[in-house]
XYZ file of C-alpha atoms in Angstrom:
644
model
C 134.249 -37.657 110.372
C 131.085 -35.984 109.319
C 129.769 -33.074 111.323
C 126.482 -33.073 113.147
C 125.105 -30.661 110.540
C 126.045 -32.990 107.713
C 124.450 -35.929 109.440
C 121.221 -34.010 110.052
C 121.052 -32.656 106.497
C 121.869 -36.051 105.127
C 118.999 -37.534 107.037
C 116.714 -34.830 105.694
C 117.890 -35.403 102.144
C 117.385 -39.111 102.522
C 113.917 -38.437 103.864
C 113.155 -36.172 100.874
C 114.337 -38.843 98.484
C 112.187 -41.368 100.275
C 109.205 -39.065 100.106
C 109.861 -38.465 96.425
C 109.884 -42.151 95.643
C 106.666 -42.770 97.545
C 104.670 -39.752 96.357
C 105.153 -40.245 92.612
C 102.952 -43.303 92.311
C 100.367 -41.732 94.631
C 100.057 -38.759 92.292
C 99.674 -41.176 89.396
C 96.885 -43.137 91.109
C 95.219 -39.929 92.261
C 95.160 -38.692 88.682
C 93.611 -41.975 87.502
C 91.076 -41.908 90.323
C 90.047 -38.355 89.428
C 89.789 -39.465 85.829
C 87.489 -42.275 86.913
C 85.262 -39.741 88.693
C 84.950 -37.555 85.624
C 84.504 -40.617 83.413
C 81.694 -42.048 85.537
C 79.864 -38.729 85.832
C 80.311 -37.974 82.136
C 79.052 -41.410 81.135
C 75.878 -40.892 83.178
C 75.194 -37.550 81.506
C 75.980 -38.896 78.049
C 73.732 -41.892 78.702
C 70.761 -39.648 79.519
C 71.403 -37.574 76.394
C 71.707 -40.704 74.250
C 68.497 -42.161 75.681
C 66.696 -38.885 75.106
C 67.801 -38.712 71.482
C 66.978 -42.382 70.851
C 63.456 -41.950 72.221
C 62.769 -38.611 70.555
C 64.138 -39.478 67.114
C 63.586 -43.230 66.947
C 60.322 -43.655 68.852
C 58.386 -40.531 67.947
C 55.330 -42.374 66.624
C 55.459 -44.781 69.571
C 55.457 -41.956 72.104
C 52.647 -40.203 70.234
C 50.556 -43.368 70.417
C 51.296 -43.770 74.123
C 49.796 -40.360 74.852
C 46.809 -41.067 72.583
C 46.171 -44.127 74.752
C 46.466 -41.900 77.821
C 43.969 -39.457 79.316
C 44.620 -36.805 81.935
C 41.751 -34.494 82.829
C 42.130 -31.278 84.778
C 39.096 -32.113 86.896
C 38.463 -33.020 90.529
C 36.330 -35.986 89.512
C 39.221 -37.457 87.532
C 41.522 -37.111 90.551
C 38.943 -38.777 92.790
C 38.613 -41.683 90.356
C 42.354 -42.313 90.468
C 42.421 -42.208 94.261
C 39.756 -44.922 94.463
C 42.458 -47.604 94.154
C 45.801 -48.090 95.965
C 48.576 -46.226 94.203
C 46.096 -43.657 92.900
C 48.420 -40.681 93.294
C 51.082 -42.585 91.370
C 48.780 -43.202 88.396
C 47.503 -39.633 88.559
C 51.067 -38.328 88.309
C 51.886 -40.911 85.634
C 49.014 -39.840 83.405
C 49.888 -36.183 84.005
C 53.446 -36.546 82.729
C 52.505 -38.979 79.941
C 50.314 -36.350 78.285
C 53.478 -34.386 77.436
C 54.422 -37.024 74.857
C 52.001 -35.115 72.624
C 55.221 -33.288 71.819
C 57.644 -36.214 72.208
C 60.648 -34.110 73.160
C 58.789 -32.593 76.099
C 57.799 -35.943 77.552
C 61.275 -37.383 76.994
C 62.896 -34.386 78.673
C 60.702 -34.851 81.748
C 61.433 -38.566 81.841
C 65.185 -37.977 81.652
C 64.972 -35.353 84.417
C 63.192 -37.881 86.629
C 65.974 -40.375 85.940
C 68.629 -37.770 86.733
C 66.888 -37.093 90.043
C 66.706 -40.822 90.764
C 70.427 -41.268 90.108
C 71.282 -38.363 92.413
C 69.032 -39.710 95.188
C 70.436 -43.221 94.809
C 73.982 -41.903 95.068
C 73.221 -39.902 98.221
C 71.052 -42.532 99.880
C 73.281 -45.560 99.378
C 76.684 -43.839 99.489
C 77.702 -44.634 95.918
C 81.098 -42.974 95.242
C 81.579 -40.843 92.150
C 84.151 -43.294 90.833
C 81.355 -45.872 90.591
C 78.604 -43.566 89.363
C 78.127 -45.789 86.302
C 76.348 -48.228 88.628
C 73.538 -45.656 88.747
C 72.805 -46.425 85.097
C 71.510 -49.877 86.036
C 68.148 -48.690 87.460
C 67.786 -46.207 84.606
C 68.328 -48.954 82.029
C 65.823 -51.224 83.781
C 63.223 -48.454 83.955
C 63.812 -47.675 80.291
C 63.221 -51.339 79.439
C 59.868 -51.319 81.258
C 58.780 -48.768 78.648
C 60.454 -49.843 75.406
C 59.908 -53.602 75.604
C 56.106 -53.348 75.601
C 55.349 -53.579 71.888
C 51.656 -54.408 71.384
C 51.062 -54.381 75.125
C 50.481 -50.621 74.923
C 47.004 -51.402 73.551
C 46.102 -53.770 76.403
C 47.711 -52.363 79.563
C 45.211 -51.239 82.177
C 47.700 -49.363 84.361
C 47.320 -45.661 83.682
C 50.419 -43.553 83.118
C 52.596 -46.654 82.829
C 55.457 -44.836 81.112
C 56.195 -42.769 84.242
C 54.735 -44.884 87.045
C 57.759 -47.099 87.789
C 60.160 -44.151 87.589
C 58.140 -41.954 89.955
C 57.428 -44.815 92.360
C 61.089 -45.849 92.574
C 62.179 -42.248 93.070
C 59.731 -41.790 95.944
C 60.859 -45.063 97.564
C 64.520 -44.038 97.451
C 63.762 -40.504 98.672
C 61.780 -41.926 101.587
C 64.711 -44.173 102.507
C 67.036 -41.162 102.436
C 64.682 -39.306 104.771
C 64.769 -42.270 107.168
C 68.581 -42.217 107.218
C 68.695 -38.473 107.805
C 66.673 -38.615 111.023
C 67.947 -39.142 114.531
C 67.186 -42.195 116.677
C 66.201 -39.907 119.531
C 62.628 -40.471 120.747
C 62.245 -43.274 118.223
C 61.925 -40.805 115.339
C 63.131 -43.273 112.717
C 60.697 -45.965 113.772
C 57.838 -43.494 113.891
C 58.856 -42.109 110.478
C 58.854 -45.626 108.983
C 55.341 -46.274 110.286
C 53.883 -42.977 109.071
C 55.629 -43.177 105.684
C 54.368 -46.693 104.967
C 50.815 -45.911 106.079
C 50.712 -42.845 103.815
C 52.685 -44.146 100.846
C 50.789 -47.384 100.235
C 47.505 -45.619 99.365
C 49.402 -43.018 97.345
C 52.146 -45.105 95.701
C 50.968 -48.710 96.002
C 53.701 -51.344 96.049
C 56.406 -48.664 95.883
C 55.373 -47.591 99.386
C 55.988 -51.173 100.490
C 59.322 -51.099 98.673
C 60.270 -48.018 100.723
C 59.439 -49.859 103.971
C 61.592 -52.804 102.918
C 64.547 -50.586 102.018
C 64.282 -48.718 105.321
C 64.290 -51.988 107.250
C 67.379 -53.259 105.425
C 69.140 -49.910 105.694
C 68.558 -49.798 109.446
C 71.264 -52.447 109.885
C 73.849 -50.331 108.054
C 73.442 -47.119 110.033
C 76.253 -46.342 112.450
C 75.685 -45.752 116.136
C 72.641 -48.020 116.413
C 72.387 -50.909 118.794
C 70.998 -54.303 117.826
C 67.763 -53.671 119.741
C 66.829 -50.647 117.614
C 67.718 -52.455 114.420
C 65.617 -55.445 115.414
C 62.657 -53.261 116.402
C 62.665 -51.434 113.048
C 62.902 -54.703 111.157
C 59.975 -56.201 113.081
C 57.938 -53.019 112.584
C 58.636 -53.164 108.852
C 57.520 -56.800 108.671
C 54.271 -55.986 110.465
C 53.655 -53.005 108.190
C 54.312 -54.996 105.032
C 51.896 -57.701 106.129
C 49.169 -55.543 107.647
C 48.873 -52.267 105.711
C 47.700 -53.729 102.359
C 45.075 -55.886 104.108
C 43.824 -53.053 106.316
C 43.499 -50.777 103.287
C 41.738 -53.556 101.398
C 39.221 -54.028 104.190
C 38.469 -50.351 104.824
C 39.412 -48.347 101.725
C 39.713 -50.420 98.567
C 37.214 -53.255 98.775
C 36.638 -52.977 95.022
C 40.258 -54.013 94.429
C 40.934 -57.729 94.126
C 42.744 -59.159 97.123
C 45.144 -60.843 94.700
C 46.310 -57.404 93.547
C 46.865 -55.624 96.861
C 50.618 -56.320 96.855
C 51.136 -55.379 93.206
C 49.173 -52.125 93.133
C 51.096 -49.810 90.850
C 52.427 -52.642 88.697
C 51.014 -53.410 85.244
C 49.073 -56.627 84.702
C 50.628 -58.571 81.855
C 47.850 -61.061 81.396
C 45.133 -61.554 78.792
C 44.768 -65.307 78.513
C 47.954 -66.438 80.239
C 50.347 -64.405 82.368
C 53.425 -63.093 80.538
C 55.875 -63.194 83.432
C 58.880 -62.249 81.279
C 57.722 -58.632 81.287
C 58.137 -58.493 85.079
C 61.871 -59.276 84.916
C 62.976 -55.584 84.750
C 60.850 -54.855 87.834
C 62.327 -57.827 89.692
C 65.878 -56.821 88.778
C 65.151 -53.237 89.818
C 63.962 -54.370 93.251
C 66.968 -56.705 93.590
C 69.361 -53.869 92.696
C 68.110 -51.611 95.481
C 67.923 -54.443 98.009
C 71.565 -55.268 97.294
C 72.566 -51.599 97.599
C 70.756 -51.314 100.924
C 72.128 -54.611 102.237
C 75.736 -53.747 101.359
C 75.622 -50.162 102.526
C 77.693 -51.036 105.588
C 80.659 -51.777 103.330
C 83.014 -48.813 103.126
C 82.834 -47.435 99.597
C 85.934 -45.396 99.025
C 86.523 -43.048 96.129
C 90.028 -44.461 95.726
C 91.245 -47.951 95.051
C 94.520 -49.815 95.140
C 94.057 -51.005 91.578
C 92.354 -48.150 89.716
C 93.160 -49.464 86.257
C 91.483 -52.778 87.055
C 88.360 -51.075 88.338
C 88.378 -48.633 85.445
C 88.319 -51.595 83.070
C 85.531 -53.165 85.116
C 83.435 -50.035 84.651
C 84.006 -50.140 80.903
C 82.734 -53.721 80.891
C 79.717 -52.732 83.028
C 78.770 -49.826 80.755
C 79.167 -52.013 77.671
C 76.933 -54.650 79.226
C 74.251 -52.088 80.090
C 74.289 -50.653 76.571
C 74.169 -54.078 74.929
C 71.411 -55.363 77.208
C 69.243 -52.276 76.728
C 69.574 -52.324 72.956
C 69.131 -56.095 72.726
C 65.828 -56.143 74.613
C 64.484 -52.917 73.104
C 61.396 -53.835 71.023
C 62.449 -52.856 67.504
C 59.907 -54.751 65.369
C 59.746 -53.212 61.885
C 56.035 -53.774 61.227
C 55.013 -52.541 64.676
C 56.711 -49.206 64.099
C 55.357 -48.972 60.550
C 51.849 -49.456 61.905
C 52.400 -46.650 64.394
C 53.641 -44.267 61.705
C 50.655 -45.103 59.513
C 48.304 -44.577 62.455
C 49.801 -41.157 63.052
C 49.188 -40.256 59.402
C 45.639 -41.610 59.613
C 44.979 -39.502 62.716
C 46.146 -36.426 60.791
C 44.184 -37.543 57.693
C 47.469 -37.527 55.834
C 46.510 -40.208 53.317
C 49.525 -39.676 51.099
C 51.720 -40.109 54.155
C 50.282 -43.603 54.678
C 51.102 -44.513 51.084
C 54.629 -43.171 51.488
C 55.099 -45.470 54.487
C 53.766 -48.434 52.482
C 56.415 -48.104 49.751
C 59.452 -50.435 49.648
C 58.602 -52.374 52.792
C 61.435 -54.426 54.257
C 59.117 -57.143 55.527
C 55.790 -58.765 54.738
C 53.132 -56.340 56.030
C 50.512 -57.100 58.642
C 46.823 -56.905 57.740
C 46.582 -53.662 59.718
C 49.166 -52.098 57.395
C 47.351 -53.419 54.315
C 43.995 -52.093 55.524
C 45.405 -48.646 56.276
C 47.008 -48.577 52.828
C 43.712 -49.577 51.195
C 41.842 -46.947 53.201
C 44.301 -44.267 52.068
C 43.862 -45.290 48.430
C 40.098 -45.310 48.892
C 40.151 -41.799 50.370
C 42.275 -40.590 47.441
C 40.183 -42.400 44.822
C 43.123 -44.522 43.649
C 42.205 -47.989 44.899
C 41.060 -49.308 41.537
C 44.367 -48.396 39.902
C 46.956 -48.809 42.658
C 45.696 -51.334 45.227
C 48.035 -54.138 44.114
C 51.011 -51.884 43.462
C 51.915 -52.133 47.135
C 53.200 -55.214 48.870
C 50.432 -57.445 50.182
C 50.629 -59.847 53.083
C 49.251 -61.030 56.378
C 52.230 -61.388 58.687
C 51.202 -62.048 62.261
C 52.051 -59.292 64.758
C 55.297 -59.983 66.587
C 53.790 -60.775 69.976
C 52.389 -63.647 72.037
C 49.282 -61.612 72.796
C 46.090 -62.787 71.040
C 45.903 -59.601 68.967
C 42.614 -58.252 67.626
C 42.579 -55.452 65.100
C 39.757 -53.836 67.066
C 42.280 -52.674 69.663
C 44.847 -51.500 67.089
C 43.146 -49.689 64.206
C 39.632 -51.120 64.280
C 37.895 -47.998 65.516
C 39.495 -45.805 62.836
C 38.694 -48.295 60.062
C 35.073 -48.614 61.150
C 34.664 -44.856 61.350
C 36.076 -44.052 57.917
C 34.044 -46.838 56.304
C 30.859 -45.478 57.870
C 30.307 -48.219 60.463
C 29.668 -45.708 63.226
C 27.885 -48.079 65.581
C 30.797 -50.499 65.576
C 33.271 -47.680 66.137
C 31.169 -46.358 68.999
C 30.715 -49.818 70.479
C 34.424 -50.685 70.496
C 35.285 -47.336 72.082
C 32.837 -47.997 74.904
C 33.918 -51.592 75.427
C 37.621 -50.775 75.430
C 36.990 -47.765 77.655
C 35.378 -50.002 80.251
C 37.990 -52.760 79.894
C 41.232 -50.794 79.539
C 40.313 -47.327 80.777
C 39.252 -44.208 78.921
C 41.709 -42.776 76.448
C 41.992 -39.607 74.409
C 41.467 -41.462 71.138
C 38.239 -42.976 72.515
C 36.765 -39.550 73.182
C 37.774 -38.294 69.737
C 35.983 -41.172 68.024
C 32.925 -40.786 70.248
C 32.756 -37.116 69.265
C 33.098 -37.890 65.552
C 30.467 -40.639 65.600
C 28.012 -38.525 67.581
C 28.404 -35.574 65.213
C 27.895 -37.633 62.052
C 24.895 -39.382 63.648
C 23.392 -35.990 64.487
C 23.526 -36.731 68.222
C 24.688 -33.251 69.120
C 23.897 -33.354 72.848
C 25.976 -36.505 73.205
C 28.760 -34.923 71.155
C 28.659 -31.853 73.414
C 29.146 -34.080 76.467
C 32.282 -35.696 75.049
C 33.605 -32.363 73.770
C 33.293 -30.869 77.251
C 35.258 -33.792 78.696
C 38.044 -33.513 76.130
C 38.237 -29.755 76.720
C 39.531 -30.568 80.202
C 42.769 -31.868 78.703
C 45.875 -29.826 77.963
C 46.799 -30.861 74.432
C 43.458 -32.056 72.993
C 41.460 -29.038 74.132
C 42.065 -27.120 70.909
C 40.853 -30.039 68.759
C 37.724 -30.376 70.909
C 36.952 -26.670 70.588
C 37.260 -26.941 66.803
C 34.537 -29.589 66.795
C 32.094 -27.234 68.475
C 31.494 -25.435 65.195
C 29.865 -28.614 63.827
C 27.234 -28.824 66.564
C 23.769 -28.489 64.980
C 25.447 -27.784 61.637
C 25.141 -30.783 59.315
C 25.970 -28.674 56.273
C 29.364 -27.738 57.712
C 29.989 -31.379 58.561
C 29.339 -32.562 55.032
C 31.560 -29.837 53.584
C 34.450 -30.652 55.908
C 37.106 -32.991 54.374
C 37.379 -34.960 57.597
C 33.665 -35.695 57.841
C 32.287 -35.326 54.326
C 33.631 -38.617 52.964
C 32.043 -40.551 55.840
C 28.535 -39.401 54.883
C 28.904 -41.205 51.538
C 29.422 -44.460 53.452
C 26.105 -44.345 55.318
C 24.020 -45.735 52.445
C 23.015 -48.973 54.132
C 20.279 -50.257 56.385
C 21.399 -49.841 59.967
C 20.874 -53.057 61.907
C 22.301 -55.018 64.792
C 25.129 -57.358 63.775
C 28.291 -59.005 65.071
C 31.793 -58.688 63.648
C 33.209 -61.513 65.831
C 36.214 -59.214 66.324
C 37.378 -59.903 62.739
C 36.967 -56.468 61.217
C 38.247 -56.917 57.679
C 36.098 -59.952 56.918
C 33.007 -58.312 58.396
C 33.469 -55.150 56.346
C 34.087 -56.994 53.084
C 31.051 -59.226 53.557
C 28.907 -56.261 54.536
C 29.787 -54.206 51.466
C 29.644 -57.185 49.099
C 26.031 -57.790 50.175
C 24.914 -54.177 49.729
C 24.763 -51.678 46.892
C 24.086 -47.978 46.392
C 23.684 -45.281 43.772
C 26.296 -43.244 45.606
C 29.431 -43.717 43.446
C 31.830 -43.645 46.430
C 29.889 -46.234 48.403
C 29.207 -48.365 45.344
C 32.890 -48.566 44.464
C 33.562 -50.104 47.850
C 30.914 -52.751 47.171
C 32.744 -53.637 43.946
C 36.092 -53.840 45.733
C 34.563 -56.050 48.405
C 33.075 -58.371 45.783
C 36.569 -58.692 44.289
C 38.008 -59.414 47.731
C 35.536 -62.273 48.277
C 36.971 -64.152 45.235
C 34.705 -67.188 45.658
C 31.477 -65.516 44.502
C 31.930 -64.658 40.835
C 28.191 -64.318 40.238
C 28.005 -61.747 43.026
C 30.745 -59.708 41.361
C 28.933 -58.958 38.116
C 26.002 -56.862 39.483
C 28.471 -54.574 41.265
C 30.676 -54.308 38.193
C 27.781 -53.479 35.875
C 26.387 -50.957 38.319
C 29.790 -49.274 38.547
C 29.849 -49.111 34.728
C 26.426 -47.472 34.739
C 27.447 -44.896 37.337
C 30.569 -43.976 35.316
C 29.388 -44.178 31.680
C 31.998 -41.772 30.283
C 34.877 -42.809 32.503
C 37.494 -45.462 31.911
C 37.063 -48.362 34.320
C 40.149 -48.674 36.543
C 42.675 -51.361 35.676
C 42.133 -53.663 38.651
C 38.382 -53.800 38.038
C 39.022 -54.673 34.397
C 41.471 -57.376 35.460
C 38.881 -58.916 37.758
C 36.175 -58.722 35.084
C 38.340 -60.367 32.410
C 39.597 -63.084 34.779
C 36.067 -63.951 35.923
C 34.835 -63.905 32.327
C 37.535 -66.453 31.460
C 36.671 -68.631 34.454
C 32.892 -68.590 33.914
C 32.217 -67.414 30.331
C 28.585 -68.483 30.531
C 27.676 -65.506 32.721
C 28.924 -62.680 30.512
C 30.055 -61.926 26.981
C 33.692 -60.889 27.350
C 33.589 -59.024 24.013
C 31.086 -56.554 25.470
C 33.228 -55.637 28.462
C 35.473 -53.198 26.562
C 38.628 -54.510 28.251
C 41.911 -52.707 27.531
C 44.281 -54.688 25.260
C 47.042 -54.287 27.878
C 44.907 -56.073 30.462
C 44.259 -58.971 28.086
C 47.939 -59.164 27.186
C 48.928 -59.157 30.866
C 46.469 -61.973 31.594
C 47.776 -64.120 28.757
C 51.390 -63.602 29.835
C 50.495 -64.437 33.428
C 48.776 -67.697 32.501
C 51.585 -68.679 30.139
C 54.323 -68.093 32.718
C 52.362 -69.754 35.517
C 51.688 -72.822 33.400
C 55.336 -73.082 32.376
C 56.591 -72.779 35.957
C 54.122 -75.322 37.277
C 55.073 -77.808 34.564
C 58.673 -77.342 35.683
C 57.715 -78.612 39.136
C 57.510 -75.345 41.072
C 55.138 -75.176 44.029
C 52.600 -72.415 44.587
C 54.868 -70.805 47.199
C 57.711 -70.771 44.693
C 55.420 -69.244 42.082
C 54.699 -66.364 44.462
C 58.341 -65.393 44.540
C 59.137 -66.111 40.891
C 56.182 -64.183 39.483
C 55.983 -61.274 41.910
C 58.231 -58.840 40.029
C 56.295 -59.270 36.779
C 52.720 -59.712 38.020
C 52.588 -58.839 41.723
C 50.793 -55.595 40.823
C 47.857 -57.397 39.132
C 44.593 -58.912 40.332
C 45.585 -62.112 38.515
C 48.444 -62.615 40.984
C 46.155 -61.685 43.881
C 43.451 -64.138 42.841
C 45.613 -67.196 42.199
C 48.553 -66.782 44.567
C 47.298 -64.783 47.560
C 44.881 -67.039 49.381
C 44.082 -68.249 52.875
C 45.441 -65.141 54.552
C 44.902 -65.127 58.293
C 42.695 -62.291 59.469
C 42.495 -60.968 63.010
């Protein structure tokens, strides 16, 4: 019979064995749960790093253009102008941070830090456990999409500081909700806080102040220790605030703001002709995400789970979906990014850089790309030899917006071709319509200096000197004030003076810049060799006025008596002489034998292919490799290109 000691020890041993069998799986699940915590946190950090690298390395030209279309002035008047509309502080902060994209890595770093702060606030405010920290990537991905899905909208958005506005506004709304939760119900502090916060935030943050009121009202039902009366009171107060505050501010503070816009202050307006509602989807999903978090806050969110492997797999699926969705909707249009890179080179007067970007294009170029390429060749004096050695085309911009080149590169093109009044006019019109931008002030300074309007130039220089990153450029322009000689000797200004040999008169371009310029130059002439060459090129471009071509060609010959006429001009002369031999004796044109041989081969191959039943579109492809670099190909096979 076992002793009492044996019985007691046996019971203890049995208990130890029981404990051993029950603790082993707990340690296993605890290890997996801890792994999920580190995984979720690590994924969030890696995501921010990946986003930062993708923006800095892949969107450098895009970010540079965003800050060129931005303007932040260190001036009280500028601050007052922003505060004249609801959400003024939000746009003021947005423009402030956007200016740092002048050095893309700086702006990206600040944007990622804002997102890190937002994730931390969201986690604390809505009790998101570390094991589910990957959920915090959803608002970051949506905010990223509000910036990288824009495409050509960057030229037409009227909301200042757009790149940071949604991020800052959402962060403030979440932080305000956290402050509401942190207060006590004693003396009605939470209700009073909600009222004061909404009254202050709407003028400062626009619709994001209203978003904060909504989140506070929803959160009030999840807070412990509150009776139904307090919850109901806060909800009713929030409803009254949401309905009344925008209208009160409209009546007494912002009468210049349209009543239709009082509830969307701080949101961009995606409308030119028709509203593009698709661009609001990230904003709608962002609001829905936080409403769901606030509405489900009462649910206990534990850091452990009974089925950690299942939830771990669910997080993998969620992260994969976020990555795929972000990359899928990211605007990655090839021509759009090529245009931006060319614009950056044009801003730096890096003409060879534009030509390097125009080599081996993967897609048919837009007219903006073709015009920048032609401008670069013109600046380098190579247009007559190389103009058709680059791929031509007129592919429409990849957007539903009714694009006009005036808003993309029109001001630069007009300036470098000497059409200063048109450049000045479009800067003023776009400044009034879309808001003043750094690039507007730069063009206004350039035009005023070349026109000799030094007092006007001084005014714009003083404005630009109130910026952080454009101040140095503005100070450099001061040396040209009242110094026309220095202007003409400067590489950036000197070439423009050659393009002023025309009678200045009032005219209309009908927003079609390329056609206006070509018609203008084709109808003028000059003894200035640089200007006169452009008149010859424009006469070639017209194609349907052979008689108008010959005076420009002969004048060019006279201005360059001891110089070989460039190949493309010879090609045009020989082709036109063959088409209308009654106007000129081809034997007196001194055409290179290679040009004549190329023409004969072109006509022979074209005739053979057409007799074989090929269409004109098929001829374009079949003959491009052999003759795409000639004016013959341009004249016969490149027609009816759409201009914009």
